[in-house]
Amino acid sequence: MSEPTPEQEDERPTALGIYDKPATPSVTEIEVVAIALSVIWLIVSVVFLVLPGKVEGGSFVVTLLAVFMPVAMIWVAATSMRASRVMREESARLQTAIDAIRQAYVMQQQRAASGYEPAVTKKLDEIAQTAKKTESALATFSTQRTEPARSTINSGTGDQTSLELGTQADEIAPRLSTDVFIRALNFPETQEDTEGFDALRLALKDRKTAQLVQASQDVLTLLSQEGIYMDDLRPDMARPEVWRQFAQGARGRAVAALGGIRDRSSLALTAARMKQDPIFRDAAHHFLRRFDHMIVEFEPDASDADLTALGDTRTARAFMLLGRVAGTFD
């Protein structure tokens, strides 16, 4: 570590001076004036009151009071003036220190904000790369599964049923079970949650479910940047019939029970982010639309237990939070 230069040593007291108590001289002009007035008054008193022949019938106590009382009053006034001056200087010093602290805090927040954006961008890039790898792996898996079927169809045997041209892969894929679908919307609990990862992989093979999962993952990532995590929220659970009313098109106070998030700090942070960040606002509205489409298709075949389990997933909690902020339940 290099030694400080003389110029740095000269600047250091200046930078820290606002936090140090300034040196107050022991004798100021106030004391000088008080001493001068005291001396003048003592001389006048001695000349006119104390010298022999000048005291005419006055008692000794009265003479002392006449001599020293004005001196005492002079020093009381001098002490008061000095205290008042010290208080003004102290107030000015504290104001300067407060301004410096406020400026340092603002600079710190600006530096933190400037360093925050690259970190967020890096995290989003990592998420995008992970999603791309997952899609590539699923595409490879799907190709390996469909190759035998393609060779059988091309063999021309009469026992096999050929597919019509233009048939999409998601049209012939088996439908997700309700348990797997709900498990995927809750996302894996931990890195060792193999059941959660298996459900998520199966959900990503379904095009509509994959779109909802991706939209949910986006908003959960953005909410985590504000320190909002779905596991920390404890919403008031809505009854299954309320979910059915929402799926059938009811809005406003009829389905207000779905907005069961009561955490004021999470609501305030989400509302502020919704107003200030257009990217977050677009992601939130996109997620709400995907959830609306999902619940419309999910509700007819779902039991009350399925709707209750759906409402307890992380995706549903994000819907409750964002829906209440967006005014869906007003």
GROMACS .gro file of C-alpha atoms in nm:
model
  330
    1MET     CA    1   0.000   0.000   0.000
    2SER     CA    2   0.158   0.332  -0.106
    3GLU     CA    3   0.230   0.610   0.140
    4PRO     CA    4   0.008   0.919   0.113
    5THR     CA    5   0.159   1.215  -0.060
    6PRO     CA    6   0.191   1.552   0.114
    7GLU     CA    7  -0.093   1.682  -0.100
    8GLN     CA    8  -0.320   1.398   0.016
    9GLU     CA    9  -0.222   1.460   0.377
   10ASP     CA   10  -0.316   1.827   0.334
   11GLU     CA   11  -0.653   1.734   0.183
   12ARG     CA   12  -0.744   1.477   0.450
   13PRO     CA   13  -0.823   1.722   0.731
   14THR     CA   14  -1.033   1.925   0.492
   15ALA     CA   15  -1.242   1.623   0.392
   16LEU     CA   16  -1.299   1.514   0.750
   17GLY     CA   17  -1.327   1.859   0.899
   18ILE     CA   18  -1.703   1.871   0.878
   19TYR     CA   19  -1.727   1.583   1.126
   20ASP     CA   20  -1.471   1.723   1.376
   21LYS     CA   21  -1.550   1.984   1.637
   22PRO     CA   22  -1.382   2.309   1.537
   23ALA     CA   23  -1.123   2.448   1.772
   24THR     CA   24  -1.267   2.739   1.972
   25PRO     CA   25  -1.015   2.999   2.096
   26SER     CA   26  -0.995   3.024   2.474
   27VAL     CA   27  -1.019   3.405   2.467
   28THR     CA   28  -1.241   3.571   2.211
   29GLU     CA   29  -1.328   3.933   2.146
   30ILE     CA   30  -1.626   3.893   2.382
   31GLU     CA   31  -1.393   3.820   2.675
   32VAL     CA   32  -1.164   4.102   2.571
   33VAL     CA   33  -1.454   4.351   2.575
   34ALA     CA   34  -1.578   4.214   2.910
   35ILE     CA   35  -1.231   4.250   3.065
   36ALA     CA   36  -1.198   4.603   2.937
   37LEU     CA   37  -1.540   4.705   3.072
   38SER     CA   38  -1.463   4.541   3.406
   39VAL     CA   39  -1.131   4.722   3.440
   40ILE     CA   40  -1.290   5.055   3.348
   41TRP     CA   41  -1.570   5.006   3.598
   42LEU     CA   42  -1.330   4.901   3.876
   43ILE     CA   43  -1.114   5.208   3.814
   44VAL     CA   44  -1.418   5.437   3.821
   45SER     CA   45  -1.550   5.269   4.137
   46VAL     CA   46  -1.217   5.292   4.317
   47VAL     CA   47  -1.175   5.654   4.223
   48PHE     CA   48  -1.524   5.767   4.322
   49LEU     CA   49  -1.635   5.519   4.592
   50VAL     CA   50  -1.341   5.348   4.764
   51LEU     CA   51  -1.074   5.614   4.795
   52PRO     CA   52  -1.067   5.785   5.134
   53GLY     CA   53  -1.287   6.089   5.155
   54LYS     CA   54  -1.510   5.976   4.874
   55VAL     CA   55  -1.738   5.750   5.074
   56GLU     CA   56  -1.995   5.964   5.252
   57GLY     CA   57  -2.189   5.766   5.510
   58GLY     CA   58  -2.239   5.462   5.288
   59SER     CA   59  -2.190   5.123   5.441
   60PHE     CA   60  -1.909   4.893   5.332
   61VAL     CA   61  -2.153   4.628   5.197
   62VAL     CA   62  -2.335   4.876   4.981
   63THR     CA   63  -2.003   4.998   4.848
   64LEU     CA   64  -1.897   4.643   4.754
   65LEU     CA   65  -2.227   4.578   4.579
   66ALA     CA   66  -2.197   4.903   4.389
   67VAL     CA   67  -1.845   4.807   4.282
   68PHE     CA   68  -1.881   4.438   4.192
   69MET     CA   69  -2.246   4.404   4.082
   70PRO     CA   70  -2.193   4.574   3.743
   71VAL     CA   71  -1.883   4.358   3.691
   72ALA     CA   72  -2.089   4.045   3.753
   73MET     CA   73  -2.357   4.163   3.512
   74ILE     CA   74  -2.092   4.232   3.248
   75TRP     CA   75  -1.961   3.873   3.274
   76VAL     CA   76  -2.308   3.722   3.272
   77ALA     CA   77  -2.379   3.907   2.948
   78ALA     CA   78  -2.040   3.802   2.805
   79THR     CA   79  -2.101   3.436   2.895
   80SER     CA   80  -2.445   3.443   2.735
   81MET     CA   81  -2.311   3.598   2.416
   82ARG     CA   82  -2.034   3.340   2.393
   83ALA     CA   83  -2.278   3.051   2.449
   84SER     CA   84  -2.506   3.189   2.180
   85ARG     CA   85  -2.215   3.216   1.939
   86VAL     CA   86  -2.102   2.859   2.010
   87MET     CA   87  -2.455   2.732   1.950
   88ARG     CA   88  -2.476   2.911   1.614
   89GLU     CA   89  -2.141   2.767   1.507
   90GLU     CA   90  -2.245   2.419   1.622
   91SER     CA   91  -2.574   2.445   1.433
   92ALA     CA   92  -2.393   2.550   1.116
   93ARG     CA   93  -2.144   2.262   1.155
   94LEU     CA   94  -2.423   2.008   1.203
   95GLN     CA   95  -2.608   2.139   0.900
   96THR     CA   96  -2.292   2.105   0.692
   97ALA     CA   97  -2.242   1.750   0.819
   98ILE     CA   98  -2.604   1.657   0.739
   99ASP     CA   99  -2.569   1.797   0.387
  100ALA     CA  100  -2.248   1.599   0.336
  101ILE     CA  101  -2.409   1.278   0.464
  102ARG     CA  102  -2.710   1.331   0.237
  103GLN     CA  103  -2.484   1.391  -0.063
  104ALA     CA  104  -2.276   1.082   0.017
  105TYR     CA  105  -2.596   0.875   0.046
  106VAL     CA  106  -2.721   0.999  -0.291
  107MET     CA  107  -2.387   0.919  -0.454
  108GLN     CA  108  -2.391   0.573  -0.298
  109GLN     CA  109  -2.740   0.507  -0.431
  110GLN     CA  110  -2.636   0.623  -0.777
  111ARG     CA  111  -2.330   0.395  -0.774
  112ALA     CA  112  -2.544   0.106  -0.653
  113ALA     CA  113  -2.798   0.169  -0.930
  114SER     CA  114  -2.523   0.187  -1.194
  115GLY     CA  115  -2.384  -0.144  -1.073
  116TYR     CA  116  -2.729  -0.301  -1.040
  117GLU     CA  117  -2.825  -0.283  -1.407
  118PRO     CA  118  -2.529  -0.490  -1.536
  119ALA     CA  119  -2.600  -0.753  -1.270
  120VAL     CA  120  -2.965  -0.775  -1.373
  121THR     CA  121  -2.871  -0.796  -1.740
  122LYS     CA  122  -2.623  -1.073  -1.665
  123LYS     CA  123  -2.884  -1.266  -1.467
  124LEU     CA  124  -3.141  -1.235  -1.746
  125ASP     CA  125  -2.881  -1.352  -1.999
  126GLU     CA  126  -2.809  -1.656  -1.784
  127ILE     CA  127  -3.181  -1.736  -1.763
  128ALA     CA  128  -3.215  -1.700  -2.141
  129GLN     CA  129  -2.917  -1.931  -2.200
  130THR     CA  130  -3.058  -2.190  -1.961
  131ALA     CA  131  -3.396  -2.179  -2.133
  132LYS     CA  132  -3.226  -2.214  -2.471
  133LYS     CA  133  -3.033  -2.520  -2.354
  134THR     CA  134  -3.352  -2.675  -2.217
  135GLU     CA  135  -3.534  -2.616  -2.545
  136SER     CA  136  -3.243  -2.768  -2.740
  137ALA     CA  137  -3.241  -3.074  -2.517
  138LEU     CA  138  -3.617  -3.117  -2.552
  139ALA     CA  139  -3.592  -3.079  -2.929
  140THR     CA  140  -3.323  -3.349  -2.942
  141PHE     CA  141  -3.533  -3.578  -2.724
  142SER     CA  142  -3.842  -3.523  -2.940
  143THR     CA  143  -3.641  -3.596  -3.257
  144GLN     CA  144  -3.511  -3.921  -3.115
  145ARG     CA  145  -3.863  -4.031  -3.016
  146THR     CA  146  -4.023  -3.950  -3.351
  147GLU     CA  147  -3.760  -4.111  -3.575
  148PRO     CA  148  -3.888  -4.470  -3.528
  149ALA     CA  149  -4.245  -4.361  -3.601
  150ARG     CA  150  -4.129  -4.184  -3.917
  151SER     CA  151  -3.944  -4.492  -4.044
  152THR     CA  152  -4.247  -4.713  -3.976
  153ILE     CA  153  -4.480  -4.480  -4.162
  154ASN     CA  154  -4.247  -4.468  -4.463
  155SER     CA  155  -4.222  -4.846  -4.475
  156GLY     CA  156  -4.567  -4.864  -4.635
  157THR     CA  157  -4.702  -5.147  -4.420
  158GLY     CA  158  -5.078  -5.157  -4.400
  159ASP     CA  159  -5.084  -5.220  -4.027
  160GLN     CA  160  -4.965  -4.870  -3.939
  161THR     CA  161  -5.180  -4.557  -3.950
  162SER     CA  162  -5.011  -4.269  -4.133
  163LEU     CA  163  -5.033  -3.910  -4.010
  164GLU     CA  164  -5.190  -3.644  -4.227
  165LEU     CA  165  -4.967  -3.372  -4.364
  166GLY     CA  166  -4.953  -3.054  -4.152
  167THR     CA  167  -5.016  -3.229  -3.820
  168GLN     CA  168  -4.839  -3.042  -3.540
  169ALA     CA  169  -4.634  -3.226  -3.280
  170ASP     CA  170  -4.830  -3.073  -2.990
  171GLU     CA  171  -5.156  -3.202  -3.140
  172ILE     CA  172  -5.050  -3.567  -3.106
  173ALA     CA  173  -4.856  -3.526  -2.778
  174PRO     CA  174  -5.021  -3.681  -2.473
  175ARG     CA  175  -5.205  -3.435  -2.252
  176LEU     CA  176  -5.047  -3.342  -1.920
  177SER     CA  177  -5.205  -3.490  -1.613
  178THR     CA  178  -5.355  -3.244  -1.366
  179ASP     CA  179  -5.107  -3.334  -1.092
  180VAL     CA  180  -4.806  -3.280  -1.319
  181PHE     CA  181  -4.950  -2.953  -1.448
  182ILE     CA  182  -5.007  -2.812  -1.098
  183ARG     CA  183  -4.667  -2.938  -0.981
  184ALA     CA  184  -4.497  -2.763  -1.273
  185LEU     CA  185  -4.667  -2.431  -1.194
  186ASN     CA  186  -4.524  -2.446  -0.843
  187PHE     CA  187  -4.168  -2.495  -0.978
  188PRO     CA  188  -3.908  -2.716  -0.804
  189GLU     CA  189  -3.874  -2.658  -0.432
  190THR     CA  190  -3.498  -2.727  -0.412
  191GLN     CA  191  -3.217  -2.851  -0.634
  192GLU     CA  192  -3.287  -3.204  -0.507
  193ASP     CA  193  -3.657  -3.187  -0.599
  194THR     CA  194  -3.645  -3.444  -0.880
  195GLU     CA  195  -4.024  -3.472  -0.891
  196GLY     CA  196  -4.055  -3.097  -0.947
  197PHE     CA  197  -3.792  -3.097  -1.223
  198ASP     CA  198  -3.957  -3.394  -1.394
  199ALA     CA  199  -4.292  -3.216  -1.389
  200LEU     CA  200  -4.132  -2.899  -1.524
  201ARG     CA  201  -3.966  -3.087  -1.810
  202LEU     CA  202  -4.295  -3.250  -1.905
  203ALA     CA  203  -4.475  -2.914  -1.888
  204LEU     CA  204  -4.221  -2.751  -2.121
  205LYS     CA  205  -4.308  -3.005  -2.389
  206ASP     CA  206  -4.664  -2.867  -2.403
  207ARG     CA  207  -4.664  -2.542  -2.600
  208LYS     CA  208  -4.935  -2.357  -2.406
  209THR     CA  209  -4.811  -2.473  -2.069
  210ALA     CA  210  -4.455  -2.380  -2.163
  211GLN     CA  211  -4.567  -2.028  -2.249
  212LEU     CA  212  -4.735  -1.988  -1.911
  213VAL     CA  213  -4.436  -2.136  -1.727
  214GLN     CA  214  -4.197  -1.900  -1.907
  215ALA     CA  215  -4.417  -1.598  -1.836
  216SER     CA  216  -4.442  -1.699  -1.471
  217GLN     CA  217  -4.067  -1.749  -1.446
  218ASP     CA  218  -4.007  -1.401  -1.592
  219VAL     CA  219  -4.229  -1.223  -1.339
  220LEU     CA  220  -4.096  -1.428  -1.048
  221THR     CA  221  -3.742  -1.330  -1.145
  222LEU     CA  222  -3.835  -0.962  -1.172
  223LEU     CA  223  -4.020  -0.970  -0.840
  224SER     CA  224  -3.721  -1.131  -0.669
  225GLN     CA  225  -3.516  -0.825  -0.767
  226GLU     CA  226  -3.742  -0.627  -0.534
  227GLY     CA  227  -3.696  -0.884  -0.256
  228ILE     CA  228  -4.045  -1.030  -0.313
  229TYR     CA  229  -4.059  -1.409  -0.297
  230MET     CA  230  -4.375  -1.614  -0.329
  231ASP     CA  231  -4.275  -1.844  -0.040
  232ASP     CA  232  -4.287  -1.543   0.194
  233LEU     CA  233  -4.644  -1.454   0.100
  234ARG     CA  234  -4.933  -1.605   0.293
  235PRO     CA  235  -5.246  -1.513   0.095
  236ASP     CA  236  -5.604  -1.569   0.203
  237MET     CA  237  -5.704  -1.873  -0.002
  238ALA     CA  238  -6.013  -1.830  -0.219
  239ARG     CA  239  -6.283  -2.093  -0.242
  240PRO     CA  240  -6.300  -2.312  -0.558
  241GLU     CA  241  -6.629  -2.153  -0.667
  242VAL     CA  242  -6.457  -1.813  -0.682
  243TRP     CA  243  -6.196  -1.957  -0.920
  244ARG     CA  244  -6.477  -2.100  -1.130
  245GLN     CA  245  -6.650  -1.762  -1.147
  246PHE     CA  246  -6.325  -1.602  -1.261
  247ALA     CA  247  -6.272  -1.870  -1.526
  248GLN     CA  248  -6.626  -1.811  -1.652
  249GLY     CA  249  -6.563  -1.439  -1.703
  250ALA     CA  250  -6.652  -1.273  -1.373
  251ARG     CA  251  -6.436  -0.973  -1.281
  252GLY     CA  252  -6.430  -0.700  -1.019
  253ARG     CA  253  -6.570  -0.745  -0.670
  254ALA     CA  254  -6.735  -1.075  -0.755
  255VAL     CA  255  -6.389  -1.235  -0.756
  256ALA     CA  256  -6.222  -0.998  -0.509
  257ALA     CA  257  -6.139  -1.294  -0.285
  258LEU     CA  258  -5.873  -1.399  -0.537
  259GLY     CA  259  -5.668  -1.093  -0.443
  260GLY     CA  260  -5.578  -1.248  -0.111
  261ILE     CA  261  -5.231  -1.091  -0.084
  262ARG     CA  262  -5.227  -0.864   0.225
  263ASP     CA  263  -4.854  -0.788   0.248
  264ARG     CA  264  -4.847  -0.407   0.221
  265SER     CA  265  -4.475  -0.382   0.147
  266SER     CA  266  -4.498  -0.633  -0.140
  267LEU     CA  267  -4.801  -0.454  -0.284
  268ALA     CA  268  -4.632  -0.113  -0.258
  269LEU     CA  269  -4.306  -0.233  -0.415
  270THR     CA  270  -4.490  -0.410  -0.697
  271ALA     CA  271  -4.711  -0.108  -0.768
  272ALA     CA  272  -4.408   0.123  -0.779
  273ARG     CA  273  -4.220  -0.113  -1.013
  274MET     CA  274  -4.529  -0.144  -1.232
  275LYS     CA  275  -4.545   0.235  -1.275
  276GLN     CA  276  -4.173   0.300  -1.323
  277ASP     CA  277  -4.051  -0.001  -1.524
  278PRO     CA  278  -4.218  -0.058  -1.864
  279ILE     CA  279  -4.041  -0.393  -1.906
  280PHE     CA  280  -4.185  -0.518  -1.577
  281ARG     CA  281  -4.528  -0.381  -1.669
  282ASP     CA  282  -4.528  -0.561  -2.006
  283ALA     CA  283  -4.410  -0.886  -1.847
  284ALA     CA  284  -4.680  -0.862  -1.579
  285HIS     CA  285  -4.964  -0.802  -1.827
  286HIS     CA  286  -4.835  -1.081  -2.052
  287PHE     CA  287  -4.834  -1.318  -1.756
  288LEU     CA  288  -5.187  -1.215  -1.651
  289ARG     CA  289  -5.316  -1.285  -2.003
  290ARG     CA  290  -5.152  -1.629  -2.009
  291PHE     CA  291  -5.298  -1.713  -1.670
  292ASP     CA  292  -5.645  -1.605  -1.785
  293HIS     CA  293  -5.626  -1.833  -2.088
  294MET     CA  294  -5.501  -2.120  -1.874
  295ILE     CA  295  -5.773  -2.099  -1.609
  296VAL     CA  296  -6.045  -2.089  -1.877
  297GLU     CA  297  -5.921  -2.420  -2.021
  298PHE     CA  298  -5.833  -2.576  -1.685
  299GLU     CA  299  -6.153  -2.508  -1.490
  300PRO     CA  300  -6.412  -2.724  -1.675
  301ASP     CA  301  -6.230  -3.052  -1.605
  302ALA     CA  302  -6.081  -2.955  -1.267
  303SER     CA  303  -6.222  -3.065  -0.936
  304ASP     CA  304  -6.250  -2.840  -0.633
  305ALA     CA  305  -5.937  -3.001  -0.490
  306ASP     CA  306  -5.749  -2.927  -0.813
  307LEU     CA  307  -5.850  -2.560  -0.802
  308THR     CA  308  -5.745  -2.536  -0.438
  309ALA     CA  309  -5.406  -2.693  -0.518
  310LEU     CA  310  -5.365  -2.459  -0.815
  311GLY     CA  311  -5.432  -2.157  -0.593
  312ASP     CA  312  -5.148  -2.261  -0.361
  313THR     CA  313  -4.878  -2.262  -0.632
  314ARG     CA  314  -4.614  -1.994  -0.676
  315THR     CA  315  -4.762  -1.907  -1.015
  316ALA     CA  316  -5.108  -1.850  -0.863
  317ARG     CA  317  -4.962  -1.634  -0.585
  318ALA     CA  318  -4.787  -1.419  -0.846
  319PHE     CA  319  -5.123  -1.389  -1.024
  320MET     CA  320  -5.293  -1.279  -0.701
  321LEU     CA  321  -5.025  -1.017  -0.635
  322LEU     CA  322  -5.008  -0.876  -0.989
  323GLY     CA  323  -5.382  -0.900  -1.041
  324ARG     CA  324  -5.450  -0.695  -0.729
  325VAL     CA  325  -5.194  -0.432  -0.832
  326ALA     CA  326  -5.334  -0.419  -1.186
  327GLY     CA  327  -5.690  -0.373  -1.055
  328THR     CA  328  -5.828  -0.702  -1.180
  329PHE     CA  329  -6.021  -0.756  -0.856
  330ASP     CA  330  -6.145  -0.397  -0.808
   0.00000   0.00000   0.00000
